PDB file of C-alpha atoms in Angstrom:
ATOM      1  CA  UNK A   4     -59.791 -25.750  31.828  1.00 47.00           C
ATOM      2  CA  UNK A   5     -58.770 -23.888  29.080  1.00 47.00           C
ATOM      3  CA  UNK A   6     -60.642 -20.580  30.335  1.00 49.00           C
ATOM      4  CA  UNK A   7     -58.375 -21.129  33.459  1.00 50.00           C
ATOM      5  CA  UNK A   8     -55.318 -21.212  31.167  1.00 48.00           C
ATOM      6  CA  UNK A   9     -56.360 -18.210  29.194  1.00 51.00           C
ATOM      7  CA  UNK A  10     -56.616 -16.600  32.526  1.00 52.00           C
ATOM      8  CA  UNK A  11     -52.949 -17.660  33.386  1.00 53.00           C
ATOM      9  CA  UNK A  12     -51.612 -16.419  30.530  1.00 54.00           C
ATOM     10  CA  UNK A  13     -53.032 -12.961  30.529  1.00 56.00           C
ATOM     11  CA  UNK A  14     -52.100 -12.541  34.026  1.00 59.00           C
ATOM     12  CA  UNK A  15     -48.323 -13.605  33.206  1.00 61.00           C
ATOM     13  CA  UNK A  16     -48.777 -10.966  30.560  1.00 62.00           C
ATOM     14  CA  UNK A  17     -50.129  -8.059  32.322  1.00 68.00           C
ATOM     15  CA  UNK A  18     -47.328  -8.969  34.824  1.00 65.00           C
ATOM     16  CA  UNK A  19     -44.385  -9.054  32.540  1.00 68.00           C
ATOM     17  CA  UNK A  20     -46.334  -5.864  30.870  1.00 65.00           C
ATOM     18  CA  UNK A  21     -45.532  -4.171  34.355  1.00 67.00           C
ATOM     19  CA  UNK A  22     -42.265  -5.245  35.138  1.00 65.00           C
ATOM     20  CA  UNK A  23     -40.918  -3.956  31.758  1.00 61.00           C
ATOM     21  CA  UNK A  24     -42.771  -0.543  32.394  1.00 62.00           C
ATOM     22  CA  UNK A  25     -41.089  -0.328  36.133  1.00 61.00           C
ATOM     23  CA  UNK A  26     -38.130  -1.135  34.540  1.00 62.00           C
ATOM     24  CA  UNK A  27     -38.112   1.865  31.905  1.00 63.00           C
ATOM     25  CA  UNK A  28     -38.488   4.485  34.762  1.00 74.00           C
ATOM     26  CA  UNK A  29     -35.573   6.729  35.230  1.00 79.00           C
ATOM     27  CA  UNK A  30     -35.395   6.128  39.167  1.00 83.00           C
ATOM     28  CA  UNK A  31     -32.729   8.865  39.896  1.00 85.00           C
ATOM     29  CA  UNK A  32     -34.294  11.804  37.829  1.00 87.00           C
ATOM     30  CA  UNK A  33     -37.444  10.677  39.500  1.00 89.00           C
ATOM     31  CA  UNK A  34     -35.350  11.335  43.455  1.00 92.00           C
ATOM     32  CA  UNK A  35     -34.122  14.101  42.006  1.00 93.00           C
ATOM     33  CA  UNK A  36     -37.212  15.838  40.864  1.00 93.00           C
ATOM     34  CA  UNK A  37     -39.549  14.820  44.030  1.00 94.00           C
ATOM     35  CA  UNK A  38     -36.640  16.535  46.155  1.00 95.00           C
ATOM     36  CA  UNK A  39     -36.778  19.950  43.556  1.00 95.00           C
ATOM     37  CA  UNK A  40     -40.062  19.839  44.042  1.00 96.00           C
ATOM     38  CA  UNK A  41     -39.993  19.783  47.989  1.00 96.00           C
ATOM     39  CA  UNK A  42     -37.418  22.207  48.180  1.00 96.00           C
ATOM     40  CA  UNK A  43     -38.917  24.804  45.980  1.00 96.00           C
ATOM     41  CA  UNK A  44     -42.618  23.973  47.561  1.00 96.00           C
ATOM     42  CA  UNK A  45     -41.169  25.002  50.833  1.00 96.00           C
ATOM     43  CA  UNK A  46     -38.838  27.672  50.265  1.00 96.00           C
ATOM     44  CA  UNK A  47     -41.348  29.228  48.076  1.00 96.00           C
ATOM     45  CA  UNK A  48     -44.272  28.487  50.688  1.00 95.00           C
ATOM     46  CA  UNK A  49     -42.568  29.266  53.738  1.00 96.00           C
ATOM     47  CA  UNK A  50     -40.287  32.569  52.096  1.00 95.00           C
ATOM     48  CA  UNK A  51     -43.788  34.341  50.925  1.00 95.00           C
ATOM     49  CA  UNK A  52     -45.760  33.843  54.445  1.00 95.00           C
ATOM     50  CA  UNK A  53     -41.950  34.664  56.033  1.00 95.00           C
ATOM     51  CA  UNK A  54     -42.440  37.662  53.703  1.00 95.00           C
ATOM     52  CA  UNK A  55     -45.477  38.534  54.792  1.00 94.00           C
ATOM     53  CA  UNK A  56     -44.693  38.000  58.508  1.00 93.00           C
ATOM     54  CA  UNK A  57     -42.133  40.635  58.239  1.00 93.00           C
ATOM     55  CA  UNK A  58     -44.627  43.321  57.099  1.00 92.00           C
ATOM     56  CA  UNK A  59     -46.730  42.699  59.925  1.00 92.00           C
ATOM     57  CA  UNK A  60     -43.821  42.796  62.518  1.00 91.00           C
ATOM     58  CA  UNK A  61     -42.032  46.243  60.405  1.00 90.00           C
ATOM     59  CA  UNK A  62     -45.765  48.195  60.799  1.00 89.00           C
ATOM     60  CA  UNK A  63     -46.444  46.991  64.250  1.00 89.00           C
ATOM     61  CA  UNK A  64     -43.811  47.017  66.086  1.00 88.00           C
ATOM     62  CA  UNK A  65     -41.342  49.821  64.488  1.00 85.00           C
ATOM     63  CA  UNK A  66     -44.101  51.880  63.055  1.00 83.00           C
ATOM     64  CA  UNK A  67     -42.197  51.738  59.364  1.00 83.00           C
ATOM     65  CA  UNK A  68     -45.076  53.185  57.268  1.00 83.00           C
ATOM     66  CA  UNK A  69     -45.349  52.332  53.635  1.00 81.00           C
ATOM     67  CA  UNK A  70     -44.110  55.001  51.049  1.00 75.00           C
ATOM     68  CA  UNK A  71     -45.515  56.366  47.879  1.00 77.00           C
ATOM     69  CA  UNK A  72     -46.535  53.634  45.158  1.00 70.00           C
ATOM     70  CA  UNK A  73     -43.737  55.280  42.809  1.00 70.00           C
ATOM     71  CA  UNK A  74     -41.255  54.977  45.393  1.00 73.00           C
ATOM     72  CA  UNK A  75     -38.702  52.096  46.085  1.00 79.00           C
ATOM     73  CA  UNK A  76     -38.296  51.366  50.015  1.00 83.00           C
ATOM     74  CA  UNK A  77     -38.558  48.093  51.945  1.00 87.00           C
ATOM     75  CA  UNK A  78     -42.216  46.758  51.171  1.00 89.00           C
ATOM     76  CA  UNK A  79     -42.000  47.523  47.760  1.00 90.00           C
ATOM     77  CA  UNK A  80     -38.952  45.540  47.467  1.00 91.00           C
ATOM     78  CA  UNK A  81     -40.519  42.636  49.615  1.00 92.00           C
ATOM     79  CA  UNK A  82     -43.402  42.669  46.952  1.00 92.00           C
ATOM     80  CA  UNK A  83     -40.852  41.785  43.790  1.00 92.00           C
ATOM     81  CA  UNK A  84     -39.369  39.132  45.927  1.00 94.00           C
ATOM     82  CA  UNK A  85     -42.559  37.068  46.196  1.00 94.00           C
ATOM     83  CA  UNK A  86     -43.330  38.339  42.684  1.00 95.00           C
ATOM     84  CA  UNK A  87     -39.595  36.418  42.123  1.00 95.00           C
ATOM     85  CA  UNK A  88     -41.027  33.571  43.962  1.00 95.00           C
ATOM     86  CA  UNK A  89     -44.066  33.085  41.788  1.00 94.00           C
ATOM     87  CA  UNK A  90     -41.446  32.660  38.885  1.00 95.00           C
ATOM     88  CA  UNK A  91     -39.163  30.665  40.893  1.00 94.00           C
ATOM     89  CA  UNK A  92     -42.055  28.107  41.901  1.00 94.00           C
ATOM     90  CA  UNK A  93     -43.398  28.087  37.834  1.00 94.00           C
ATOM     91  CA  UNK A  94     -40.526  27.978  36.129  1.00 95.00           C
ATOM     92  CA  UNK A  95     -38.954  24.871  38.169  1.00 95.00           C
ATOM     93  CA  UNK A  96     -42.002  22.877  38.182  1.00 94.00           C
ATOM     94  CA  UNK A  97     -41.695  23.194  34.026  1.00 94.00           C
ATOM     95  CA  UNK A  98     -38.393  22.305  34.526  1.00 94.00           C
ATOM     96  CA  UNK A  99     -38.306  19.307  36.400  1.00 93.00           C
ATOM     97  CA  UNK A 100     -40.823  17.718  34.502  1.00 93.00           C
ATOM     98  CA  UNK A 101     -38.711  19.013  31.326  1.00 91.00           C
ATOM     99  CA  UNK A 102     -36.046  17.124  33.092  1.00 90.00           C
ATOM    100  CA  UNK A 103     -37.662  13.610  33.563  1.00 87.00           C
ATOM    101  CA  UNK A 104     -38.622  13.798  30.223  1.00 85.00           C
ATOM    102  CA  UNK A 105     -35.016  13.745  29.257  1.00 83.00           C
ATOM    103  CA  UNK A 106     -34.953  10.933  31.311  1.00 81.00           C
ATOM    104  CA  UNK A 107     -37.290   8.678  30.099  1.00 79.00           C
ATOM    105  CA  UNK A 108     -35.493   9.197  26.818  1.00 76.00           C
ATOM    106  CA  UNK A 109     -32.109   8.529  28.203  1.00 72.00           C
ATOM    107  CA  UNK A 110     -33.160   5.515  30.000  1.00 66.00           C
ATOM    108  CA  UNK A 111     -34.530   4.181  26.897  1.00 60.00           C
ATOM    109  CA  UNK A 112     -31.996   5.195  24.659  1.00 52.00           C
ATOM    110  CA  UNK A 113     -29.265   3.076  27.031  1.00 53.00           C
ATOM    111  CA  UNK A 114     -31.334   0.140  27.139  1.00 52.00           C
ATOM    112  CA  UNK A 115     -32.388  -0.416  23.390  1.00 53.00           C
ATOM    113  CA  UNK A 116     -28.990   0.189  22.748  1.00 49.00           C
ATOM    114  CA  UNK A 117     -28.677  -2.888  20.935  1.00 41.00           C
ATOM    115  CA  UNK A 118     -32.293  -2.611  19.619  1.00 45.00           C
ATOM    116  CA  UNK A 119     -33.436  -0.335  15.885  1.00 41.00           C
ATOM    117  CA  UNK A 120     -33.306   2.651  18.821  1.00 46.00           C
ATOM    118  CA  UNK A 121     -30.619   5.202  17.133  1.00 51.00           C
ATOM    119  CA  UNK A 122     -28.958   7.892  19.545  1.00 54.00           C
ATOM    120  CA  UNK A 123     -29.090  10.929  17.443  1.00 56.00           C
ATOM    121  CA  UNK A 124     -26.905  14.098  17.862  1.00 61.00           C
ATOM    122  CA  UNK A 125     -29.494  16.187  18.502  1.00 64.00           C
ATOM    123  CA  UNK A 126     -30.497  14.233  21.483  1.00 65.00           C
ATOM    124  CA  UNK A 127     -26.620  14.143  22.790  1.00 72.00           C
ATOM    125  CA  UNK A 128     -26.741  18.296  22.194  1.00 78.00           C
ATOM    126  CA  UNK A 129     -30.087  18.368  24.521  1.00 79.00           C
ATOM    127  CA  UNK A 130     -27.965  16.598  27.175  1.00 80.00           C
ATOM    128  CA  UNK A 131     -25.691  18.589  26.734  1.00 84.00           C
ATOM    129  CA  UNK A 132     -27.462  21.387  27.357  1.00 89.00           C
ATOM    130  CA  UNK A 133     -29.491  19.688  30.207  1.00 90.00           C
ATOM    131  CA  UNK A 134     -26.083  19.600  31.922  1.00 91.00           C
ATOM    132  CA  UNK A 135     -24.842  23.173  31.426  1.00 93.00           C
ATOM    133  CA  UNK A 136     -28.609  24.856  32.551  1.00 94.00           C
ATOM    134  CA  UNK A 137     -28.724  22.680  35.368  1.00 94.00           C
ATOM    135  CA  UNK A 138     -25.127  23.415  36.493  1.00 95.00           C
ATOM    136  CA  UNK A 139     -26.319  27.397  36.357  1.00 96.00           C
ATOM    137  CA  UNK A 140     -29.441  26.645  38.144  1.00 96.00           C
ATOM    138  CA  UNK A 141     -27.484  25.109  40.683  1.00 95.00           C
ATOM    139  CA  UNK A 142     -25.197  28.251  41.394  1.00 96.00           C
ATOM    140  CA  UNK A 143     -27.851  30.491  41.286  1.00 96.00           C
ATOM    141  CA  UNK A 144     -29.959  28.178  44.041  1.00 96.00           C
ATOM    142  CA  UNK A 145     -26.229  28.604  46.040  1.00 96.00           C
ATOM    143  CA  UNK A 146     -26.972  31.806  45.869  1.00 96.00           C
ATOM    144  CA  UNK A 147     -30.509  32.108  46.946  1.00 96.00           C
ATOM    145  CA  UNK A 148     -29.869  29.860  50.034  1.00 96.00           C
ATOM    146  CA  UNK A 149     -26.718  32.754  50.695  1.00 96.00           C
ATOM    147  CA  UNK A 150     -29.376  35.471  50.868  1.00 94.00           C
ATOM    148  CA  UNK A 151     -31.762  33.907  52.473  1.00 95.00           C
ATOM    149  CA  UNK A 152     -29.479  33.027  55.486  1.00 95.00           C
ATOM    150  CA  UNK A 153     -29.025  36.893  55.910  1.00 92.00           C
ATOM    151  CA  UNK A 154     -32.982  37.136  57.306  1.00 92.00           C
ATOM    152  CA  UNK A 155     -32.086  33.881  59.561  1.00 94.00           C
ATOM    153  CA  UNK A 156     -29.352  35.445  60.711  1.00 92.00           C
ATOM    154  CA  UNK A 157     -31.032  38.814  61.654  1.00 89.00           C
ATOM    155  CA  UNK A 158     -34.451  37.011  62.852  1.00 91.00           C
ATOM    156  CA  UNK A 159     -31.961  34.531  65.388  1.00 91.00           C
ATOM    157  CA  UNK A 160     -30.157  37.622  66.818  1.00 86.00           C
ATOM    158  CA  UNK A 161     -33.745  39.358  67.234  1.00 87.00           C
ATOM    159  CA  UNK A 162     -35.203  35.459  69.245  1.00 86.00           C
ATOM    160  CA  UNK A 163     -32.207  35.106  71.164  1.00 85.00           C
ATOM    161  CA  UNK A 164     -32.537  38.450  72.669  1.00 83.00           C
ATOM    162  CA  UNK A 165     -36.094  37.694  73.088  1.00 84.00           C
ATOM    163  CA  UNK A 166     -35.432  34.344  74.889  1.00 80.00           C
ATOM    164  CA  UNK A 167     -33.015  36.362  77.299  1.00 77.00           C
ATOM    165  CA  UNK A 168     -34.779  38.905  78.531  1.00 69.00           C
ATOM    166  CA  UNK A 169     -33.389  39.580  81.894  1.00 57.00           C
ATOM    167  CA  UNK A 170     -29.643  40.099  80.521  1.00 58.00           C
ATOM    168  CA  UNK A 171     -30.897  42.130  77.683  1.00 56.00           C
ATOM    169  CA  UNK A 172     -32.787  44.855  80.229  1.00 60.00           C
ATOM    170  CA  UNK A 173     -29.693  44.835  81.970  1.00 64.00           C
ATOM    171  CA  UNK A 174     -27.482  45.764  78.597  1.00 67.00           C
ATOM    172  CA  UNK A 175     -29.852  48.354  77.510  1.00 74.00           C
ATOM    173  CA  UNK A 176     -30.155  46.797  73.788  1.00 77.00           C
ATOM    174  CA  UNK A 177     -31.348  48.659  70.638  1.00 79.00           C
ATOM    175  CA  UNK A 178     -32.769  46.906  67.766  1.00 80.00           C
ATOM    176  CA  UNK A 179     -32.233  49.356  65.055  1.00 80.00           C
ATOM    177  CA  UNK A 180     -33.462  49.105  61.146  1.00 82.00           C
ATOM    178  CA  UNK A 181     -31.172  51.097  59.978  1.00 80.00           C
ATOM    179  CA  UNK A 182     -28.202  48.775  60.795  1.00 79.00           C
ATOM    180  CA  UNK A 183     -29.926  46.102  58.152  1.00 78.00           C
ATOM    181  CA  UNK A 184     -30.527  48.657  55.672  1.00 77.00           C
ATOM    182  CA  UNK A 185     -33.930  48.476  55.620  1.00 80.00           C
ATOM    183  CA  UNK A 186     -34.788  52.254  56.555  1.00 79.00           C
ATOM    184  CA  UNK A 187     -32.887  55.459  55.060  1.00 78.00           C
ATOM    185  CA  UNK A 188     -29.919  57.111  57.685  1.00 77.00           C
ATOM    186  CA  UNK A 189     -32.483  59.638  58.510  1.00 75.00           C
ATOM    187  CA  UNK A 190     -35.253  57.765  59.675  1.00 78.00           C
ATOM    188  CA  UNK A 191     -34.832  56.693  63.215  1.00 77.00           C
ATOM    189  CA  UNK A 192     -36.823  52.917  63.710  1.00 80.00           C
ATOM    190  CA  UNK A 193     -35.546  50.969  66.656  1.00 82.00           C
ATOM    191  CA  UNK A 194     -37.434  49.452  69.615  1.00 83.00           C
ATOM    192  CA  UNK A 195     -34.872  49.261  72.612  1.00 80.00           C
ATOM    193  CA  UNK A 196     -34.750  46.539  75.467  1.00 79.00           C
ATOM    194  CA  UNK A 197     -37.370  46.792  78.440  1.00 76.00           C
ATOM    195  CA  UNK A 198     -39.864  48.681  76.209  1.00 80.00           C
ATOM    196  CA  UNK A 199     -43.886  47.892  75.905  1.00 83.00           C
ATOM    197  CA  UNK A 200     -42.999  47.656  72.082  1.00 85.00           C
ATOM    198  CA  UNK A 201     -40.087  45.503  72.711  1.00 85.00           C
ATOM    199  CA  UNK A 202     -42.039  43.269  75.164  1.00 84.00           C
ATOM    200  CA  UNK A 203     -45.412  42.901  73.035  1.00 87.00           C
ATOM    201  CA  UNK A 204     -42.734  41.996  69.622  1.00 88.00           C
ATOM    202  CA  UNK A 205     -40.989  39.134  71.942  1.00 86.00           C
ATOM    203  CA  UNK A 206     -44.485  37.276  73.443  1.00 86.00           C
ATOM    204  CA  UNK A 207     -45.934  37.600  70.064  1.00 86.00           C
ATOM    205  CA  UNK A 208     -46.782  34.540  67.570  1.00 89.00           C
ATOM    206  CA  UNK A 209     -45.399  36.790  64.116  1.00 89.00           C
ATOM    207  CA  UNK A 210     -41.669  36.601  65.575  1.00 90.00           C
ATOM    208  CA  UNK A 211     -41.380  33.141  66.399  1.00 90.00           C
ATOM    209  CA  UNK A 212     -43.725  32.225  63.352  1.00 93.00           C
ATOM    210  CA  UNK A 213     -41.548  33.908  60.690  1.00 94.00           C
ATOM    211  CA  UNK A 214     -38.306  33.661  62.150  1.00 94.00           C
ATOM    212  CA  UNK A 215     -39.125  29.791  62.260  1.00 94.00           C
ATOM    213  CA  UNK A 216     -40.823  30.161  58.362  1.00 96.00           C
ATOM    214  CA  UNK A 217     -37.345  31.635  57.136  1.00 96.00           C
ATOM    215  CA  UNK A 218     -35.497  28.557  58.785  1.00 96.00           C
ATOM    216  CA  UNK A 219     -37.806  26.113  56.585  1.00 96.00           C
ATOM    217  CA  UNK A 220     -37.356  28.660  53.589  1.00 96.00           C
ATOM    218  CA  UNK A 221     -33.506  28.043  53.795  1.00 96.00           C
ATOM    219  CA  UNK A 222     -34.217  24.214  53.984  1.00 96.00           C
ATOM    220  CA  UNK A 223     -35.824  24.508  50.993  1.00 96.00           C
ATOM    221  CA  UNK A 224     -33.543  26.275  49.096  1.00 96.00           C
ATOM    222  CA  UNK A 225     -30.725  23.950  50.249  1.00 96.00           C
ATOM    223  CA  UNK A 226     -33.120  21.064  49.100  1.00 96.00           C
ATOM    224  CA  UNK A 227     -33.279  22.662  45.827  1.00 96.00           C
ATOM    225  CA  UNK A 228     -29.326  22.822  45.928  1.00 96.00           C
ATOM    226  CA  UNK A 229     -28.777  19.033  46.520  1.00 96.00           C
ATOM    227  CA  UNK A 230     -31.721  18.385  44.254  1.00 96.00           C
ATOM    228  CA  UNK A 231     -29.237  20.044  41.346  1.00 95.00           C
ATOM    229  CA  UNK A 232     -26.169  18.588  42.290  1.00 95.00           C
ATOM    230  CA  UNK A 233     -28.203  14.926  41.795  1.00 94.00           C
ATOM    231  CA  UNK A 234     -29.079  16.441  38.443  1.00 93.00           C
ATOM    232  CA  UNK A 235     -26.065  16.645  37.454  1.00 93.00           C
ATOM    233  CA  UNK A 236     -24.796  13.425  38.416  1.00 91.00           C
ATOM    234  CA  UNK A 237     -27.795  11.789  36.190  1.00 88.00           C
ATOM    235  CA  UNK A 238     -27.349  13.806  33.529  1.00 87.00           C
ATOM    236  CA  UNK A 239     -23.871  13.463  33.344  1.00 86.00           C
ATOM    237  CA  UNK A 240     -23.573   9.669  33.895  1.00 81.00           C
ATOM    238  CA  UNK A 241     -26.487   9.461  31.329  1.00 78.00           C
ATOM    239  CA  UNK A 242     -24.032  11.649  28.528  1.00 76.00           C
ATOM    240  CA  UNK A 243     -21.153   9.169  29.697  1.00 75.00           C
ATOM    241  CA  UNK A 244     -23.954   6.059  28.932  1.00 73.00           C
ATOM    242  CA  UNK A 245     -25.131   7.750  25.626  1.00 70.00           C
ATOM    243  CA  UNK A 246     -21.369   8.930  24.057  1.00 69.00           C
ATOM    244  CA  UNK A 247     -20.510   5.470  24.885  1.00 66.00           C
ATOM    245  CA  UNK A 248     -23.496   4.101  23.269  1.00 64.00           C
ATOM    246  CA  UNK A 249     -22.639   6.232  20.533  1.00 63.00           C
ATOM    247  CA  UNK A 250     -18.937   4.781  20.129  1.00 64.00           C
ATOM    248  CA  UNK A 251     -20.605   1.149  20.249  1.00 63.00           C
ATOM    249  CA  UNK A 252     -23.187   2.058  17.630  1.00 63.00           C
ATOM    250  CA  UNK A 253     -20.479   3.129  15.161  1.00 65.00           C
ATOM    251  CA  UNK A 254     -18.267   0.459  16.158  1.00 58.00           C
ATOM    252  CA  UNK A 255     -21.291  -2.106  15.367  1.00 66.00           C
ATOM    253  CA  UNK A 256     -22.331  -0.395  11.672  1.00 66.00           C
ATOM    254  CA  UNK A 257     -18.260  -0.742  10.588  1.00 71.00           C
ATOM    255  CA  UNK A 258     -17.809  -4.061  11.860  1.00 70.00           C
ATOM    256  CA  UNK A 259     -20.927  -4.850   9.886  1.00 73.00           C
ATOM    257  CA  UNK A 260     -19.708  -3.520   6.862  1.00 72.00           C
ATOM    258  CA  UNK A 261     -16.708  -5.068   7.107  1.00 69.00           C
ATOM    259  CA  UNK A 262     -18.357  -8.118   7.131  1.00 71.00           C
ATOM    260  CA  UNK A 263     -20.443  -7.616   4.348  1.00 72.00           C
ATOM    261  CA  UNK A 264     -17.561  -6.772   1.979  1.00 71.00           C
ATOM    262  CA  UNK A 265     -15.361 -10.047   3.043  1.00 69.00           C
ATOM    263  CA  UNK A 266     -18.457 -12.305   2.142  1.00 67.00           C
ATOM    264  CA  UNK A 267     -18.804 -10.052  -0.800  1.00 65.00           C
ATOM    265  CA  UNK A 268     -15.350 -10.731  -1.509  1.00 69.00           C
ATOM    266  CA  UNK A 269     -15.603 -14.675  -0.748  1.00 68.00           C
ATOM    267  CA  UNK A 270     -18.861 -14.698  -2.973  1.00 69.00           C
ATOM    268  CA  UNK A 271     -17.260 -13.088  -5.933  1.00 68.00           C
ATOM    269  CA  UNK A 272     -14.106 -15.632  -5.739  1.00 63.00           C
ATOM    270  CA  UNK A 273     -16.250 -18.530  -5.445  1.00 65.00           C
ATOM    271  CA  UNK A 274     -18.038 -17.558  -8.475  1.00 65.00           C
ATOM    272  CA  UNK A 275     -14.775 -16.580 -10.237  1.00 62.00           C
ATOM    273  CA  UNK A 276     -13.430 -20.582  -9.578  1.00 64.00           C
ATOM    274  CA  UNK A 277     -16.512 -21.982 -10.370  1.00 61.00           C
ATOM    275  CA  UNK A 278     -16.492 -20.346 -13.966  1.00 64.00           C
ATOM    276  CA  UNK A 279     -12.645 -21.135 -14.165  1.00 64.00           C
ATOM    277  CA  UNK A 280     -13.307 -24.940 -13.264  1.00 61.00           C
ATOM    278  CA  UNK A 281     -16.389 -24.717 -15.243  1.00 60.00           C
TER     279      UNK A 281
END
């Protein structure tokens, strides 16, 4: 019987145990970094094979031929953007767990509030700065999803000609690199309407596959956009929660001391009447 009631109670314990470490996890900040994570997984993912699907399609189909090592044309500059997105993809995983870090602490600043927890300035000056890094992060993620709409943009125009065929043959169409900037003035590389070039590009798999990677890639990187924005509502509802915190904390140690030095007061004047009557 009393096994059975030894049992009980360590249950009830590992159970209370649980519901107090549930409790202590920062919910939000937890969204918020399993949507940073999806959103840079798949824009980096799907940008790099995009990437690489656009090589394949430039030396195939237009016969663009790669330059000198020391020289700076297209696939050179296609190599430092998925050198960018090996940086991108480390330096936001650090980040986000950087980030949930900050609130674990947060959370359990706000609810020891009225426990020997004290919120110090240092921690209100790394929320600060959470809020200020994340609000530039979040611009320059607008910005990223900006340029990487321009290769949707050019990769739609290229598939809808593709899926109309029959009007396009008719209009005599000329896809031309040097319209995108991707090829010097001099260099002529275009593949025009109702050629074998033209035809071979349009029933291949690399033009449908990267055109529909670069849609996911811009997913991503608008993932990675609303990810920040939820950042910054934690972070800055946690400052509000803290600074608050802060006011009641101060508020709580005066009051105290107030109250020591009227029963320091009463205990001086009791004594003082006691020796008078005495």
């Amino acid at each position: 019987m009393e096994e059975d009631m030894d049992e009980g109670q360590s249950s009830k314990g590992c159970f209370e145990c649980c519901i107090k470490c549930l409790g202590g996890i920062p919910y939000p900040s937890l969204i918020a970094t399993i949507l940073l994570y999806a959103g840079v997984a798949l824009f980096c993912g799907c940008g790099h094979e995009a990437l690489s699907g656009t090589v394949t399609i430039l030396q195939n189909y237009f016969e663009v031929v790669r330059g000198p090592v020391d020289s700076l044309d297209v696939f050179t500059m296609i190599d430092v953007i998925k050198y960018v997105i090996y940086g991108i993809a480390s330096a936001f995983f650090v980040y986000g767990i950087l980030l949930m870090v900050e609130g674990f602490f947060t959370t359990g600043a706000i609810r020891d509030l009225y426990g020997d927890f004290k919120i110090t300035t240092c921690g209100r000056c790394v929320s600060a700065w959470f809020i200020m890094l994340t609000y530039i992060f979040m611009l320059a993620w607008l910005g990223v999803t900006a340029f990487t709409s321009l290769p949707v943009f050019m990769y739609f125009n290229i598939w809808s000609i593709c899926q109309n065929t029959t009007v396009a043959e008719s209009a005599n169409l000329c896809l031309d690199l040097r319209q995108f900037g991707i090829v010097p003035i001099g260099e002529e590389k275009k593949v025009c309407t109702g050629s074998e070039k033209f035809f071979k590009m349009c029933e291949s798999n690399e033009l449908d596959l990267t055109f529909h990677l670069f849609v996911c890639a811009l997913a991503g990187a608008g993932a990675a956009v609303i990810a920040m924005i939820h950042y910054l509502m934690v972070l800055s509802s946690n400052w509000a929660y803290v600074k608050d915190a802060c006011k009641m904390q101060k508020y709580e140690d005066i009051k105290s001391k107030e109250e020591q030095e009227l029963h320091d007061i009463h205990s001086t004047r009791s004594k003082e009447r006691l020796n008078a009557y005495t």
